[in-house]
mmCIF file of C-alpha atoms in Angstrom:
data_model
loop_
_atom_site.group_PDB
_atom_site.id
_atom_site.type_symbol
_atom_site.label_atom_id
_atom_site.label_comp_id
_atom_site.label_asym_id
_atom_site.label_seq_id
_atom_site.Cartn_x
_atom_site.Cartn_y
_atom_site.Cartn_z
ATOM 1 C CA MET P 1 -108.309 -26.870 36.866
ATOM 2 C CA SER P 2 -105.931 -25.110 39.263
ATOM 3 C CA ARG P 3 -103.772 -22.136 38.233
ATOM 4 C CA THR P 4 -100.699 -24.348 38.433
ATOM 5 C CA GLU P 5 -102.311 -26.962 36.162
ATOM 6 C CA GLU P 6 -103.355 -24.266 33.685
ATOM 7 C CA PHE P 7 -99.806 -22.964 33.541
ATOM 8 C CA GLU P 8 -98.214 -26.391 33.151
ATOM 9 C CA GLU P 9 -100.598 -27.207 30.327
ATOM 10 C CA LEU P 10 -99.492 -24.059 28.507
ATOM 11 C CA ARG P 11 -95.782 -24.306 29.375
ATOM 12 C CA PRO P 12 -94.791 -26.063 26.092
ATOM 13 C CA LEU P 13 -96.466 -23.328 24.025
ATOM 14 C CA LEU P 14 -94.909 -20.560 26.122
ATOM 15 C CA PHE P 15 -91.427 -22.046 25.722
ATOM 16 C CA ALA P 16 -91.962 -22.506 21.982
ATOM 17 C CA ILE P 17 -92.934 -18.843 21.593
ATOM 18 C CA ALA P 18 -90.042 -17.577 23.719
ATOM 19 C CA TYR P 19 -87.437 -19.777 22.005
ATOM 20 C CA ARG P 20 -88.448 -18.637 18.528
ATOM 21 C CA ILE P 21 -88.257 -15.003 19.600
ATOM 22 C CA LEU P 22 -84.966 -15.371 21.491
ATOM 23 C CA GLY P 23 -83.070 -18.220 19.807
ATOM 24 C CA SER P 24 -81.831 -19.284 23.238
ATOM 25 C CA VAL P 25 -82.989 -22.259 25.286
ATOM 26 C CA SER P 26 -81.715 -20.836 28.566
ATOM 27 C CA GLU P 27 -83.238 -17.396 27.988
ATOM 28 C CA ALA P 28 -86.528 -18.937 26.867
ATOM 29 C CA GLU P 29 -86.667 -21.058 30.019
ATOM 30 C CA ASP P 30 -85.987 -17.946 32.113
ATOM 31 C CA ALA P 31 -88.762 -16.068 30.287
ATOM 32 C CA VAL P 32 -91.224 -18.882 30.993
ATOM 33 C CA GLN P 33 -90.195 -18.936 34.660
ATOM 34 C CA GLU P 34 -90.722 -15.180 34.915
ATOM 35 C CA ALA P 35 -94.139 -15.601 33.296
ATOM 36 C CA TRP P 36 -94.999 -18.168 35.974
ATOM 37 C CA LEU P 37 -93.990 -15.777 38.748
ATOM 38 C CA ARG P 38 -96.220 -13.047 37.322
ATOM 39 C CA TRP P 39 -99.079 -15.517 36.827
ATOM 40 C CA ASP P 40 -98.741 -16.833 40.357
ATOM 41 C CA ALA P 41 -98.653 -13.296 41.799
ATOM 42 C CA SER P 42 -101.684 -12.103 39.832
ATOM 43 C CA SER P 43 -104.819 -11.747 41.935
ATOM 44 C CA THR P 44 -107.163 -11.858 38.937
ATOM 45 C CA ARG P 45 -108.046 -14.794 36.730
ATOM 46 C CA PRO P 46 -108.142 -13.747 33.053
ATOM 47 C CA ALA P 47 -110.816 -14.971 30.673
ATOM 48 C CA SER P 48 -108.148 -16.738 28.615
ATOM 49 C CA ALA P 49 -105.066 -18.098 30.346
ATOM 50 C CA LYS P 50 -103.519 -18.821 26.940
ATOM 51 C CA ALA P 51 -103.914 -15.241 25.729
ATOM 52 C CA PHE P 52 -102.733 -13.767 29.033
ATOM 53 C CA LEU P 53 -99.663 -15.954 29.455
ATOM 54 C CA SER P 54 -98.679 -15.770 25.780
ATOM 55 C CA ALA P 55 -98.786 -11.987 26.046
ATOM 56 C CA VAL P 56 -96.680 -12.017 29.220
ATOM 57 C CA VAL P 57 -93.993 -14.324 27.853
ATOM 58 C CA THR P 58 -93.913 -12.365 24.580
ATOM 59 C CA ARG P 59 -93.340 -9.033 26.350
ATOM 60 C CA ILE P 60 -90.610 -10.560 28.511
ATOM 61 C CA SER P 61 -88.941 -12.066 25.436
ATOM 62 C CA ILE P 62 -89.036 -8.759 23.544
ATOM 63 C CA ASP P 63 -87.283 -7.015 26.441
ATOM 64 C CA VAL P 64 -84.658 -9.752 26.695
ATOM 65 C CA LEU P 65 -84.077 -9.744 22.930
ATOM 66 C CA ARG P 66 -83.448 -6.002 22.878
ATOM 67 C CA SER P 67 -80.608 -6.348 25.378
ATOM 68 C CA ALA P 68 -79.337 -9.588 23.811
ATOM 69 C CA ARG P 69 -78.888 -7.913 20.441
ATOM 70 C CA VAL P 70 -76.167 -5.683 21.839
ATOM 71 C CA ARG P 71 -74.262 -8.742 23.068
ATOM 72 C CA ARG P 72 -74.707 -10.511 19.735
ATOM 73 C CA GLU P 73 -73.187 -7.565 17.880
ATOM 74 C CA GLU P 74 -70.013 -8.118 19.934
ATOM 75 C CA TYR P 75 -70.057 -11.903 19.534
ATOM 76 C CA VAL P 76 -66.841 -13.533 18.299
ATOM 77 C CA GLY P 77 -67.445 -15.220 14.923
ATOM 78 C CA PRO P 78 -70.782 -16.404 13.532
ATOM 79 C CA TRP P 79 -73.695 -16.433 15.998
ATOM 80 C CA PHE P 80 -76.128 -19.372 15.914
ATOM 81 C CA PRO P 81 -79.127 -20.124 18.135
ATOM 82 C CA GLU P 82 -78.669 -22.539 21.027
ATOM 83 C CA PRO P 83 -79.362 -26.048 19.664
ATOM 84 C CA LEU P 84 -82.811 -27.412 20.431
ATOM 85 C CA LEU P 85 -83.164 -31.192 20.402
ATOM 86 C CA THR P 86 -86.840 -31.402 21.355
ATOM 87 C CA ASP P 87 -89.553 -28.798 20.851
ATOM 88 C CA PRO P 88 -92.033 -29.434 23.686
ATOM 89 C CA TYR P 89 -94.949 -27.906 21.778
ATOM 90 C CA GLU P 90 -96.716 -30.328 19.463
ATOM 91 C CA ASP P 91 -99.494 -29.928 16.930
ATOM 92 C CA PRO P 92 -99.850 -33.094 14.833
ATOM 93 C CA GLU P 93 -101.589 -31.208 12.023
ATOM 94 C CA ARG P 94 -98.705 -28.712 11.707
ATOM 95 C CA SER P 95 -95.705 -30.758 12.830
ATOM 96 C CA ALA P 96 -93.650 -30.233 9.657
ATOM 97 C CA GLU P 97 -94.375 -26.499 9.583
ATOM 98 C CA LEU P 98 -93.462 -26.093 13.250
ATOM 99 C CA ALA P 99 -90.231 -28.066 12.776
ATOM 100 C CA ASP P 100 -89.177 -25.875 9.853
ATOM 101 C CA SER P 101 -90.002 -22.710 11.821
ATOM 102 C CA VAL P 102 -87.500 -23.687 14.509
ATOM 103 C CA SER P 103 -84.689 -24.591 12.078
ATOM 104 C CA MET P 104 -81.353 -22.817 12.363
ATOM 105 C CA ALA P 105 -81.944 -21.222 8.960
ATOM 106 C CA ALA P 106 -85.356 -19.846 9.948
ATOM 107 C CA LEU P 107 -84.131 -18.521 13.301
ATOM 108 C CA LEU P 108 -81.162 -16.807 11.646
ATOM 109 C CA LEU P 109 -83.578 -15.186 9.203
ATOM 110 C CA LEU P 110 -85.697 -13.977 12.124
ATOM 111 C CA GLU P 111 -82.570 -12.264 13.487
ATOM 112 C CA ARG P 112 -82.913 -9.723 10.668
ATOM 113 C CA LEU P 113 -86.245 -8.503 12.021
ATOM 114 C CA SER P 114 -86.776 -5.938 14.753
ATOM 115 C CA PRO P 115 -87.874 -7.388 18.114
ATOM 116 C CA LEU P 116 -91.478 -6.265 17.522
ATOM 117 C CA GLU P 117 -91.569 -7.660 13.980
ATOM 118 C CA ARG P 118 -90.117 -10.910 15.223
ATOM 119 C CA ALA P 119 -92.686 -11.256 17.995
ATOM 120 C CA VAL P 120 -95.595 -10.431 15.691
ATOM 121 C CA PHE P 121 -94.357 -12.885 13.064
ATOM 122 C CA VAL P 122 -93.955 -15.694 15.609
ATOM 123 C CA LEU P 123 -97.383 -15.171 17.156
ATOM 124 C CA ARG P 124 -99.259 -14.622 13.897
ATOM 125 C CA GLU P 125 -97.470 -16.700 11.282
ATOM 126 C CA VAL P 126 -96.119 -19.566 13.375
ATOM 127 C CA PHE P 127 -98.799 -19.978 16.030
ATOM 128 C CA ALA P 128 -101.779 -18.429 14.202
ATOM 129 C CA PHE P 129 -102.834 -16.017 16.959
ATOM 130 C CA GLY P 130 -105.575 -13.586 15.988
ATOM 131 C CA PHE P 131 -104.639 -9.930 15.669
ATOM 132 C CA PRO P 132 -106.535 -8.909 18.836
ATOM 133 C CA ASP P 133 -104.301 -11.251 20.859
ATOM 134 C CA VAL P 134 -101.174 -10.192 18.958
ATOM 135 C CA SER P 135 -102.044 -6.566 19.637
ATOM 136 C CA ALA P 136 -102.482 -7.217 23.343
ATOM 137 C CA ALA P 137 -99.209 -9.141 23.492
ATOM 138 C CA VAL P 138 -96.969 -6.503 21.901
ATOM 139 C CA GLY P 139 -98.816 -3.385 23.079
ATOM 140 C CA ARG P 140 -99.575 -1.985 19.627
ATOM 141 C CA SER P 141 -102.850 -1.359 17.831
ATOM 142 C CA GLU P 142 -104.266 -4.040 15.555
ATOM 143 C CA GLY P 143 -103.578 -1.809 12.564
ATOM 144 C CA ALA P 144 -99.939 -1.390 13.596
ATOM 145 C CA CYS P 145 -99.625 -5.156 14.138
ATOM 146 C CA ARG P 146 -100.974 -5.831 10.664
ATOM 147 C CA GLN P 147 -98.323 -3.525 9.230
ATOM 148 C CA LEU P 148 -95.625 -5.191 11.322
ATOM 149 C CA ALA P 149 -96.836 -8.590 10.116
ATOM 150 C CA VAL P 150 -96.707 -7.506 6.466
ATOM 151 C CA ARG P 151 -93.164 -6.153 6.819
ATOM 152 C CA ALA P 152 -91.995 -9.242 8.683
ATOM 153 C CA ARG P 153 -93.602 -11.598 6.180
ATOM 154 C CA ARG P 154 -92.016 -9.709 3.288
ATOM 155 C CA HIS P 155 -88.540 -9.957 4.840
ATOM 156 C CA MET P 156 -88.985 -13.629 5.669
ATOM 157 C CA GLU P 157 -90.257 -14.553 2.219
ATOM 158 C CA LYS P 158 -87.206 -12.975 0.560
ATOM 159 C CA GLY P 159 -84.899 -15.447 2.241
ATOM 160 C CA ARG P 160 -87.291 -18.139 3.420
ATOM 161 C CA PRO P 161 -85.336 -21.383 3.851
ATOM 162 C CA ARG P 162 -86.417 -24.314 1.712
ATOM 163 C CA PHE P 163 -86.047 -27.907 2.813
ATOM 164 C CA GLU P 164 -86.559 -31.330 1.282
ATOM 165 C CA ALA P 165 -90.335 -31.785 1.486
ATOM 166 C CA ASP P 166 -90.250 -35.506 2.302
ATOM 167 C CA ARG P 167 -88.900 -35.866 5.834
ATOM 168 C CA ARG P 168 -88.133 -39.555 5.246
ATOM 169 C CA VAL P 169 -85.853 -38.559 2.373
ATOM 170 C CA ARG P 170 -84.077 -36.105 4.670
ATOM 171 C CA GLU P 171 -83.557 -38.733 7.354
ATOM 172 C CA GLU P 172 -82.330 -41.389 4.904
ATOM 173 C CA LEU P 173 -79.847 -38.999 3.292
ATOM 174 C CA ALA P 174 -78.626 -37.805 6.693
ATOM 175 C CA GLY P 175 -78.086 -41.417 7.770
ATOM 176 C CA ARG P 176 -75.929 -42.078 4.705
ATOM 177 C CA PHE P 177 -74.015 -38.859 5.372
ATOM 178 C CA PHE P 178 -73.149 -39.774 8.952
ATOM 179 C CA ASP P 179 -72.135 -43.301 7.906
ATOM 180 C CA ALA P 180 -69.820 -41.878 5.238
ATOM 181 C CA PHE P 181 -68.031 -39.413 7.454
ATOM 182 C CA ARG P 182 -67.576 -41.891 10.325
ATOM 183 C CA GLU P 183 -65.721 -44.036 7.789
ATOM 184 C CA GLY P 184 -63.816 -41.155 6.196
ATOM 185 C CA ASP P 185 -65.450 -41.970 2.855
ATOM 186 C CA VAL P 186 -64.704 -38.881 0.745
ATOM 187 C CA ASP P 187 -66.437 -40.243 -2.352
ATOM 188 C CA GLY P 188 -69.510 -41.135 -0.314
ATOM 189 C CA LEU P 189 -69.611 -37.635 1.131
ATOM 190 C CA LEU P 190 -69.213 -36.030 -2.288
ATOM 191 C CA GLU P 191 -72.294 -37.889 -3.507
ATOM 192 C CA LEU P 192 -74.374 -36.277 -0.760
ATOM 193 C CA LEU P 193 -73.042 -32.713 -0.670
ATOM 194 C CA ALA P 194 -74.261 -29.919 -2.912
ATOM 195 C CA ALA P 195 -71.497 -28.506 -5.106
ATOM 196 C CA ASP P 196 -71.656 -25.175 -3.259
ATOM 197 C CA VAL P 197 -72.299 -26.621 0.209
ATOM 198 C CA HIS P 198 -71.006 -24.496 3.037
ATOM 199 C CA MET P 199 -70.068 -25.433 6.569
ATOM 200 C CA VAL P 200 -70.088 -22.825 9.314
ATOM 201 C CA GLY P 201 -69.142 -23.114 12.987
ATOM 202 C CA ASP P 202 -70.142 -21.170 16.105
ATOM 203 C CA GLY P 203 -67.431 -21.365 18.766
ATOM 204 C CA GLY P 204 -67.952 -17.907 20.220
ATOM 205 C CA GLY P 205 -64.212 -17.605 20.764
ATOM 206 C CA LYS P 206 -64.472 -20.226 23.529
ATOM 207 C CA ALA P 207 -63.785 -23.435 21.602
ATOM 208 C CA PRO P 208 -61.932 -24.622 18.502
ATOM 209 C CA GLN P 209 -63.942 -24.206 15.344
ATOM 210 C CA PHE P 210 -63.644 -24.431 11.598
ATOM 211 C CA ALA P 211 -62.882 -21.320 9.618
ATOM 212 C CA GLU P 212 -65.900 -19.033 9.669
ATOM 213 C CA ARG P 213 -67.103 -20.587 6.432
ATOM 214 C CA ILE P 214 -65.834 -23.497 4.342
ATOM 215 C CA THR P 215 -67.422 -23.649 0.911
ATOM 216 C CA GLY P 216 -67.432 -26.353 -1.733
ATOM 217 C CA ALA P 217 -68.078 -30.092 -1.657
ATOM 218 C CA ALA P 218 -64.420 -31.107 -2.046
ATOM 219 C CA LYS P 219 -63.180 -28.928 0.826
ATOM 220 C CA VAL P 220 -65.993 -29.903 3.183
ATOM 221 C CA ALA P 221 -65.713 -33.613 2.393
ATOM 222 C CA SER P 222 -61.933 -33.599 2.863
ATOM 223 C CA LEU P 223 -62.143 -31.862 6.235
ATOM 224 C CA LEU P 224 -64.857 -34.161 7.587
ATOM 225 C CA ALA P 225 -63.129 -37.276 6.303
ATOM 226 C CA ALA P 226 -59.872 -36.194 7.974
ATOM 227 C CA LEU P 227 -61.257 -35.271 11.391
ATOM 228 C CA VAL P 228 -64.171 -37.569 12.159
ATOM 229 C CA PRO P 229 -62.571 -41.063 11.862
ATOM 230 C CA PRO P 230 -59.778 -40.239 14.376
ATOM 231 C CA PHE P 231 -62.424 -38.709 16.668
ATOM 232 C CA VAL P 232 -64.292 -42.019 16.558
ATOM 233 C CA ARG P 233 -61.058 -43.959 17.157
ATOM 234 C CA ILE P 234 -60.464 -42.118 20.455
ATOM 235 C CA GLY P 235 -63.912 -43.160 21.646
ATOM 236 C CA GLY P 236 -65.902 -40.225 20.306
ATOM 237 C CA LEU P 237 -69.537 -40.845 19.486
ATOM 238 C CA VAL P 238 -71.556 -39.361 16.634
ATOM 239 C CA GLU P 239 -75.168 -39.600 17.782
ATOM 240 C CA PRO P 240 -77.714 -38.829 15.026
ATOM 241 C CA ARG P 241 -80.426 -36.563 16.405
ATOM 242 C CA VAL P 242 -83.009 -34.116 15.209
ATOM 243 C CA VAL P 243 -81.467 -30.686 15.830
ATOM 244 C CA ASN P 244 -83.772 -27.691 15.530
ATOM 245 C CA GLY P 245 -86.303 -29.746 13.647
ATOM 246 C CA GLN P 246 -83.796 -30.893 10.994
ATOM 247 C CA PRO P 247 -81.503 -33.923 10.642
ATOM 248 C CA GLY P 248 -78.350 -33.514 12.682
ATOM 249 C CA ALA P 249 -76.107 -35.059 15.293
ATOM 250 C CA VAL P 250 -74.663 -34.608 18.750
ATOM 251 C CA PHE P 251 -70.943 -35.356 19.135
ATOM 252 C CA ARG P 252 -69.879 -36.795 22.491
ATOM 253 C CA ASP P 253 -66.496 -37.675 23.947
ATOM 254 C CA ARG P 254 -65.752 -41.134 25.350
ATOM 255 C CA ASP P 255 -67.362 -40.134 28.662
ATOM 256 C CA GLY P 256 -70.596 -39.045 27.020
ATOM 257 C CA ARG P 257 -69.947 -35.323 27.421
ATOM 258 C CA ILE P 258 -71.135 -33.070 24.611
ATOM 259 C CA VAL P 259 -68.510 -31.717 22.219
ATOM 260 C CA ASN P 260 -70.700 -30.051 19.614
ATOM 261 C CA THR P 261 -73.821 -30.379 17.498
ATOM 262 C CA LEU P 262 -74.355 -30.420 13.747
ATOM 263 C CA ALA P 263 -77.535 -29.415 11.922
ATOM 264 C CA LEU P 264 -78.066 -30.110 8.220
ATOM 265 C CA ASP P 265 -80.123 -28.221 5.628
ATOM 266 C CA ILE P 266 -81.181 -30.673 2.922
ATOM 267 C CA LEU P 267 -82.802 -29.789 -0.406
ATOM 268 C CA ASP P 268 -83.042 -31.465 -3.813
ATOM 269 C CA GLY P 269 -81.385 -34.619 -2.517
ATOM 270 C CA ARG P 270 -78.240 -32.834 -1.360
ATOM 271 C CA ILE P 271 -76.899 -31.302 1.837
ATOM 272 C CA GLN P 272 -76.778 -27.553 1.291
ATOM 273 C CA THR P 273 -75.541 -26.260 4.654
ATOM 274 C CA ILE P 274 -73.847 -27.747 7.734
ATOM 275 C CA ARG P 275 -73.961 -25.679 10.919
ATOM 276 C CA SER P 276 -71.882 -26.624 13.940
ATOM 277 C CA VAL P 277 -72.351 -25.237 17.449
ATOM 278 C CA ILE P 278 -69.347 -25.868 19.683
ATOM 279 C CA ASN P 279 -69.530 -22.869 22.056
ATOM 280 C CA PRO P 280 -69.775 -24.616 25.459
ATOM 281 C CA ASP P 281 -72.117 -21.918 26.793
ATOM 282 C CA LYS P 282 -74.682 -22.931 24.168
ATOM 283 C CA LEU P 283 -74.451 -26.657 24.914
ATOM 284 C CA ALA P 284 -74.748 -26.737 28.712
ATOM 285 C CA HIS P 285 -78.549 -27.055 28.688
ATOM 286 C CA MET P 286 -78.163 -30.485 27.052
ATOM 287 C CA GLY P 287 -75.910 -31.997 29.725
ATOM 288 C CA PRO P 288 -72.224 -32.113 30.747
ATOM 289 C CA VAL P 289 -69.968 -30.425 28.191
ATOM 290 C CA ALA P 290 -66.581 -31.745 27.115
ATOM 291 C CA ASP P 291 -63.347 -29.777 26.936
ATOM 292 C CA ALA P 292 -63.332 -29.351 23.161
ATOM 293 C CA TRP P 293 -59.698 -28.214 23.093
ATOM 294 C CA ALA P 294 -58.611 -31.427 24.848
ATOM 295 C CA VAL P 295 -60.732 -33.511 22.472
ATOM 296 C CA LEU P 296 -59.153 -31.754 19.486
ATOM 297 C CA ARG P 297 -55.613 -32.377 20.773
ATOM 298 C CA GLU P 298 -56.335 -36.057 21.303
ATOM 299 C CA THR P 299 -57.961 -36.310 17.874
ATOM 300 C CA GLN P 300 -54.913 -34.687 16.260
ATOM 301 C CA ARG P 301 -52.586 -37.154 18.016
ATOM 302 C CA ALA P 302 -54.703 -40.041 16.714
ATOM 303 C CA LEU P 303 -54.561 -38.525 13.235
ATOM 304 C CA ARG P 304 -50.753 -38.269 13.329
ATOM 305 C CA LYS P 305 -50.423 -41.874 14.465
ATOM 306 C CA ALA P 306 -52.568 -43.013 11.536
ATOM 307 C CA GLU P 307 -50.416 -41.181 8.979
#
C-alpha cells in the first residue's frame, strides 16, 4: 500500500478525532490536511501509520483548540459546534456510541475540559487507544495520561448527556415533531415536548436568532407554530437529517440555500433540548448559505398576510 493510500484509509478516523477535539468541521479538515503535509514530507515510515498520524492530528488539534478558546470567550451569544451531517468514521459495533459522542450535548460538555484532557478523553474513551499511543500523541507520560483520563472522565460523567436508547423511537418521534411544526400544530408539538424543554440558538451576532434560551413547552411550541408554517409558505424546506448523530433538520430557502440547522435531544419519549445553528460561518461547509435576515423578513410578511 502506498503512503497516499495509507493516509486516505485513515482520513475518516483522523477527521473524527480532530472534529471531536475542535468542534469545528473546517478546523478539523485543516488539521487533517496539515497532518497529510507532515506525513508526505516525512522521510521515515513509522511502524504504525495509525498511531503516527493520530498523534500528529491530535497535536495539531490541541494547538488549534488553545487559540480557538480565546475567540470563543469573545463569541456573541451561545457557542455551538459546527453542525456535522455525516461522520466519515464508521465502526458498526460501536455506531450508537460514536453517534452519541459527536452529539451537540457531548461536544459542549467536552468544552469544559482543558485541551489536554479533551484530547486524552477523545483518544482513550471514544476511540479506545491504548495509553502508550495516547502518551505519544499528547506528549505526556503514561502516568500523567491516566490522571488526565480520570479527571476528564469524572467531569464528563457529572453531566454526561442521556438520550433515548432506541434510535428508532428517536427517529419516529422526530418525524412527528417536524410534521407538527410544519403544520403549526401547537397541540401536536406540546405532546412531544418535555415540560421544561429549552430551545437555544447560535447566531454569533451574524444572523437573526431566538432569545438566548426559550424555556417551557408552551413558549417553544407557540414560537415554532408561529414561524415555521409561513416559512414553508414562502417556499422554505424543512429537510429532516441526522445532525451530530441525533435527529434534526436542515432548513433551506426556496433556492435550496441553507438557512439553519436544528438538532434534537430526545429522552423518555420527549424532546428535551432544541439547538439551532444559524451563524452563516458555521454552515458554509454544507453548501451555499442563505441570507437569513432576508428569509426572516419574507417570513414575517407572509405571517402578517395570514393574520
